[in-house]
Amino acid sequence: MESIGVLMACPMSSYLEQQLDNRFNLIRYWNFSDKKQFINDYAHSIRAVVGNAAAGADAELIEALPQLEIVASFSVGLDKIDLNKCKEKGIRVTNTPDVLTEDVADLAIGLMLAVLRRICESDRYVKKGLWKAGDFELTSKFSGKRVGIIGLGRIGLAIAKRAEAFDCPISYYARSEKANTNYKYYPTVVELATNCEILVVACALTPETRYIVNREVIDALGAKGILIDIGRGPHADEKEMVSALLDGRLGGAGLDVFENEPEVPDKLFGLENVVLLPHVASGTEETRESMADIVIELARATTIKREAPIVSGDADDIAINVDVNVGVDIGDVGAKSGGKHVDDVGGIYGGFTPFSGHTTSFAPSSSCSACKCEECKNK
């Protein structure tokens, strides 16, 4: 075990926790009810914080850890990390893009099928012995439905490719039109919702994209429209969404994320046109283990003074430089580039690279490097 203090922000992968415990002096933040005592006892020994979509590192915690060098997110999303404070303190921020893209895209398609074909309801129908009383009512087909995607980053693209296999016409909204795709682009989310039957949220959670699915968008999607959210809960105005579902102004929803997790509006529980999941889009054993390995190697790469992958830029750049996952896909929606090299691929590499593929990290810099990898050249 290395004599490096690593703070785990909340319970997450048991594999990650075990591996961190084997390699570092692991400190479990949730075990401390007295945060002041925690700061007094451990603040000067902690050089890395590991968080996820539920808990990360706010400004107060970052200020309290004078030796902090890296905040590693066991997730794609960075919305639980104060990026501006990290920039100010010169602290690296890393996440785990790419590795979870396929799982999240798979689940998005699964939610579309589950809502339209009422798979969960049909399962309950059989298990309750109701089939003997008569056939299950007819459902709606998925093939050929018009699919609109908010955020055409890696996850958004992966969803689009899968939906195309079902002969679904694809359209999208992003901060700007993509030059490398033939998908129909709409400059506003309302226009996108008006022209699709299934609306998928696959963008970053930023101040600009909070409540990007509001009443106007929901009404544009309409009484036969389906909302799929595999991004972050606050992307949708939850009260408006629930109201629209209850009133019949929205045809259905497949939700993997919620505004105040793990709290879920109980009014959704009785709706058969809604499928609810407990934020598990990237929740496969294979992907979570790969994510854990990335987090561990990035923490070691930084704290033992080897160079971790870096993307230079400011906090605004980071909001579009990495895909969000798990749930969450950052894409390039609703952020400011400041004229710097920013895309939804991420990954500037230099020096030590502990693993292959793209993992974006952040360190403050007065200049911005441009990614030279083949994937980014093709963007």
XYZ file of C-alpha atoms in Angstrom:
379
model
C 0.000 0.000 0.000
C 1.293 3.462 -0.926
C 1.382 6.044 1.882
C -0.851 8.368 -0.110
C -4.149 9.499 1.359
C -7.149 9.002 -0.930
C -10.590 10.226 0.102
C -13.556 8.263 -1.248
C -16.511 10.656 -1.294
C -19.312 8.091 -0.985
C -19.920 4.343 -1.324
C -19.567 3.154 -4.899
C -18.032 0.149 -6.637
C -16.884 -2.512 -4.167
C -14.125 -3.438 -6.623
C -12.922 0.171 -6.744
C -13.041 0.471 -2.967
C -11.066 -2.743 -2.515
C -8.423 -1.788 -5.058
C -7.996 1.691 -3.606
C -7.730 0.186 -0.132
C -4.997 -2.162 -1.352
C -2.955 0.587 -2.994
C -3.502 3.698 -0.901
C -4.379 4.888 2.563
C -8.115 4.929 1.820
C -10.322 7.238 3.858
C -14.091 6.765 3.592
C -15.723 10.178 3.874
C -19.190 8.829 4.695
C -17.896 7.277 7.914
C -17.319 10.711 9.466
C -20.321 12.424 11.015
C -18.066 15.144 12.430
C -16.566 16.776 9.347
C -14.485 19.209 11.404
C -12.819 16.311 13.190
C -12.194 14.667 9.837
C -10.475 17.809 8.563
C -8.308 18.045 11.680
C -7.251 14.398 11.492
C -6.825 13.774 7.765
C -6.810 16.972 5.692
C -3.029 17.204 5.338
C -2.619 13.592 4.220
C -5.165 13.525 1.392
C -3.767 13.955 -2.112
C -6.645 12.526 -4.130
C -10.439 12.566 -3.959
C -12.517 9.929 -5.732
C -16.144 10.828 -6.387
C -18.982 9.885 -8.704
C -22.307 11.187 -10.002
C -23.673 11.394 -6.455
C -20.796 13.063 -4.603
C -17.593 14.783 -5.627
C -15.655 17.743 -4.279
C -17.208 21.131 -3.598
C -15.278 24.336 -2.965
C -15.370 23.899 0.821
C -13.837 20.426 0.690
C -11.206 21.450 -1.850
C -10.180 24.415 0.304
C -9.834 22.119 3.319
C -7.361 19.764 1.599
C -4.052 21.624 1.120
C -2.228 18.629 -0.416
C -4.958 17.750 -2.916
C -3.601 17.035 -6.403
C -6.424 15.268 -8.225
C -10.192 14.790 -8.122
C -11.023 11.602 -10.023
C -14.651 11.060 -11.004
C -15.874 7.465 -11.163
C -18.309 8.729 -13.771
C -18.339 10.825 -16.902
C -20.194 13.725 -15.351
C -18.306 16.434 -13.477
C -21.279 18.366 -12.105
C -20.485 17.376 -8.489
C -17.001 18.905 -8.730
C -16.240 22.616 -8.397
C -14.164 23.018 -11.549
C -13.465 26.693 -10.989
C -11.997 25.974 -7.560
C -9.894 23.173 -9.044
C -8.622 25.576 -11.686
C -7.770 28.124 -9.013
C -5.867 25.542 -6.960
C -4.147 23.800 -9.883
C -5.881 20.485 -9.187
C -6.371 17.907 -11.920
C -9.877 16.638 -12.590
C -10.428 13.361 -14.416
C -13.399 11.313 -15.520
C -14.083 8.036 -17.317
C -15.461 8.624 -20.816
C -15.506 6.087 -23.662
C -15.566 2.985 -21.498
C -19.247 3.421 -20.618
C -20.535 4.708 -23.956
C -21.815 1.373 -25.249
C -23.641 0.438 -22.048
C -25.403 3.785 -21.804
C -26.425 3.712 -25.460
C -27.685 0.135 -25.098
C -29.819 1.121 -22.128
C -31.274 4.110 -23.956
C -32.527 1.801 -26.703
C -33.794 -0.594 -24.044
C -35.828 2.197 -22.454
C -37.350 3.138 -25.798
C -38.436 -0.448 -26.381
C -39.634 -0.886 -22.805
C -41.853 2.201 -22.932
C -43.283 1.725 -26.417
C -43.789 -2.052 -26.213
C -44.742 -1.870 -22.505
C -42.339 -4.681 -21.701
C -42.323 -4.140 -17.933
C -46.114 -3.997 -17.771
C -46.411 -7.133 -19.921
C -44.035 -8.961 -17.600
C -46.188 -8.076 -14.598
C -49.308 -9.104 -16.530
C -47.979 -12.636 -16.977
C -46.556 -12.955 -13.458
C -49.869 -11.909 -11.895
C -51.669 -14.654 -13.807
C -53.744 -12.181 -15.821
C -53.007 -13.739 -19.204
C -55.594 -16.460 -18.575
C -58.257 -13.776 -18.432
C -57.386 -12.379 -21.840
C -54.656 -11.100 -24.100
C -52.558 -8.062 -23.240
C -53.605 -4.934 -25.095
C -51.758 -3.749 -28.188
C -48.694 -1.517 -27.895
C -46.802 0.879 -30.191
C -43.990 -0.105 -32.542
C -40.468 1.294 -32.212
C -39.091 0.703 -35.707
C -39.377 3.781 -37.870
C -40.064 6.208 -35.032
C -38.450 9.637 -35.407
C -35.732 9.931 -32.746
C -34.409 13.327 -31.638
C -31.246 13.511 -29.539
C -30.176 16.404 -27.324
C -26.371 16.291 -27.368
C -24.551 14.487 -30.157
C -21.398 13.516 -28.263
C -20.079 9.988 -28.075
C -23.103 8.607 -26.279
C -25.520 10.545 -28.463
C -23.821 9.202 -31.582
C -23.865 5.656 -30.220
C -27.597 5.953 -29.548
C -28.160 7.337 -33.042
C -26.336 4.437 -34.684
C -28.364 1.904 -32.721
C -31.650 3.633 -33.503
C -30.739 3.719 -37.195
C -30.659 -0.079 -37.133
C -34.388 0.125 -36.341
C -34.918 2.382 -39.384
C -35.474 5.391 -37.147
C -34.854 8.802 -38.763
C -32.399 10.709 -36.550
C -32.289 14.412 -35.746
C -30.443 16.314 -33.045
C -29.836 19.533 -31.178
C -26.344 20.619 -30.142
C -24.555 23.886 -29.455
C -23.679 24.015 -33.139
C -24.312 21.909 -36.210
C -21.961 18.955 -36.725
C -19.989 18.928 -39.940
C -19.418 15.179 -39.950
C -22.969 13.828 -39.854
C -25.965 13.643 -42.146
C -28.459 13.739 -39.286
C -30.999 16.558 -39.375
C -29.968 19.465 -37.145
C -32.402 21.729 -35.309
C -31.148 24.992 -33.771
C -33.539 24.804 -30.791
C -34.771 22.007 -28.559
C -38.384 23.050 -29.166
C -37.952 22.557 -32.911
C -36.318 19.190 -32.281
C -39.159 18.080 -30.005
C -41.761 19.237 -32.516
C -40.209 17.059 -35.201
C -39.580 13.820 -33.311
C -41.597 11.130 -31.559
C -38.882 10.083 -29.109
C -36.730 12.737 -27.437
C -33.490 11.504 -25.863
C -31.469 13.599 -23.408
C -27.769 12.779 -23.822
C -25.943 16.008 -22.998
C -23.911 17.475 -20.173
C -25.522 19.005 -17.126
C -24.386 22.627 -17.163
C -26.134 25.818 -16.038
C -27.251 26.224 -19.651
C -28.731 22.730 -19.940
C -30.501 22.611 -16.571
C -34.224 22.257 -17.354
C -33.426 22.092 -21.054
C -36.566 19.946 -21.207
C -39.141 22.440 -19.936
C -42.896 22.807 -20.391
C -42.523 24.290 -23.872
C -40.375 21.362 -24.988
C -42.703 18.815 -23.372
C -45.747 20.343 -25.060
C -43.902 20.332 -28.380
C -43.154 16.624 -27.941
C -46.831 16.065 -27.291
C -49.318 13.487 -26.121
C -47.834 10.718 -28.242
C -44.210 11.652 -27.594
C -41.763 9.698 -25.435
C -39.040 11.273 -23.286
C -35.886 9.249 -22.577
C -33.399 10.676 -20.053
C -30.043 8.953 -19.560
C -28.243 12.230 -18.843
C -28.899 13.890 -15.494
C -32.153 14.385 -13.620
C -32.067 18.204 -13.655
C -32.033 18.198 -17.448
C -35.813 17.912 -17.227
C -38.126 20.109 -15.196
C -39.381 17.209 -13.106
C -42.555 18.901 -11.871
C -43.573 19.838 -15.404
C -42.744 16.358 -16.670
C -44.796 14.639 -13.963
C -47.697 17.016 -14.550
C -47.604 16.364 -18.302
C -47.573 12.595 -17.785
C -50.511 12.750 -15.373
C -52.489 15.053 -17.672
C -51.776 13.009 -20.778
C -49.845 15.850 -22.432
C -46.776 13.583 -22.639
C -47.135 10.070 -23.984
C -44.552 8.312 -21.832
C -41.067 8.398 -20.345
C -38.072 6.168 -19.744
C -35.978 7.624 -16.927
C -32.634 6.463 -15.569
C -31.994 9.720 -13.698
C -33.936 12.013 -11.373
C -33.597 15.510 -10.016
C -33.031 14.590 -6.347
C -31.692 11.038 -6.393
C -32.473 8.664 -4.827
C -35.799 10.453 -4.312
C -38.292 9.753 -7.106
C -41.703 11.466 -7.438
C -44.179 8.910 -6.107
C -46.793 10.091 -8.600
C -44.776 8.250 -11.252
C -45.126 4.870 -9.548
C -48.644 4.172 -10.738
C -48.063 5.148 -14.365
C -47.775 2.210 -16.760
C -46.400 4.411 -19.537
C -43.313 5.219 -17.477
C -40.241 3.018 -16.930
C -38.032 3.970 -13.980
C -34.448 2.841 -13.390
C -32.121 3.612 -10.445
C -29.353 5.406 -12.420
C -27.793 2.224 -13.785
C -27.000 3.117 -17.401
C -23.324 2.220 -16.997
C -24.074 -0.440 -14.400
C -22.479 -3.552 -15.844
C -19.764 -5.468 -14.052
C -17.407 -5.182 -16.998
C -17.763 -1.437 -17.410
C -17.630 -0.574 -13.720
C -14.424 -2.604 -13.336
C -12.867 -0.829 -16.317
C -13.927 2.539 -14.894
C -12.374 1.620 -11.552
C -9.078 0.659 -13.197
C -8.969 4.031 -14.962
C -9.619 5.932 -11.727
C -6.925 3.996 -9.859
C -4.279 4.479 -12.529
C -5.022 8.176 -12.879
C -4.749 8.644 -9.124
C -1.408 6.819 -9.077
C -0.154 8.636 -12.173
C -0.786 12.005 -10.562
C 0.182 11.386 -6.955
C 3.493 9.682 -7.703
C 4.435 12.625 -9.930
C 4.109 10.989 -13.288
C 2.204 12.920 -15.900
C -1.459 12.092 -16.341
C -3.379 12.898 -19.533
C -4.266 16.582 -19.576
C -6.647 18.805 -21.431
C -5.667 22.432 -20.990
C -8.364 25.045 -20.736
C -10.776 26.605 -18.328
C -13.791 25.235 -16.542
C -16.109 26.179 -19.392
C -14.005 24.122 -21.782
C -14.264 21.057 -19.608
C -18.036 21.167 -19.861
C -17.730 20.322 -23.534
C -14.474 18.433 -23.623
C -15.717 15.284 -21.975
C -18.722 13.055 -22.456
C -20.927 12.564 -19.534
C -22.236 9.312 -18.425
C -23.114 7.502 -16.775
C -24.643 8.552 -17.006
C -24.002 11.150 -18.606
C -22.918 12.451 -22.185
C -21.405 15.884 -22.147
C -21.581 16.414 -25.879
C -21.137 20.067 -26.696
C -24.469 21.443 -25.575
C -24.750 24.769 -23.824
C -21.136 25.606 -23.099
C -18.749 28.319 -24.187
C -15.587 27.453 -26.063
C -13.846 30.777 -25.632
C -12.223 30.194 -28.985
C -10.206 27.268 -27.671
C -9.986 23.747 -29.045
C -13.022 22.064 -27.606
C -14.980 19.068 -28.813
C -16.889 16.178 -27.359
C -14.067 13.691 -27.703
C -11.523 14.983 -25.231
C -8.146 13.558 -24.391
C -4.883 15.444 -24.748
C -2.037 13.073 -24.002
C 1.480 13.767 -22.930
C 4.080 11.839 -20.989
C 2.819 8.899 -18.955
C -0.446 7.382 -20.153
C -1.555 4.589 -17.827
C -4.165 3.155 -20.158
C -5.237 3.334 -23.759
C -8.170 5.284 -25.110
C -9.597 8.660 -24.229
C -9.882 9.846 -20.670
C -10.133 13.562 -20.241
C -8.500 15.394 -17.391
C -8.180 19.045 -16.518
C -5.362 21.216 -15.312
C -5.262 25.023 -15.419
C -3.142 26.492 -18.147
C -2.759 29.766 -19.957
C -2.647 27.966 -23.285
C -4.717 25.328 -24.974
C -3.359 22.280 -26.731
C -5.150 20.740 -29.675
C -5.808 17.043 -29.742
C -3.867 15.284 -32.513
C -5.269 11.772 -32.239
C -6.873 10.173 -35.271
C -10.330 10.188 -33.687
C -10.242 13.916 -33.095
C -8.835 14.604 -36.552
C -11.963 13.039 -37.955
C -14.316 15.204 -35.906
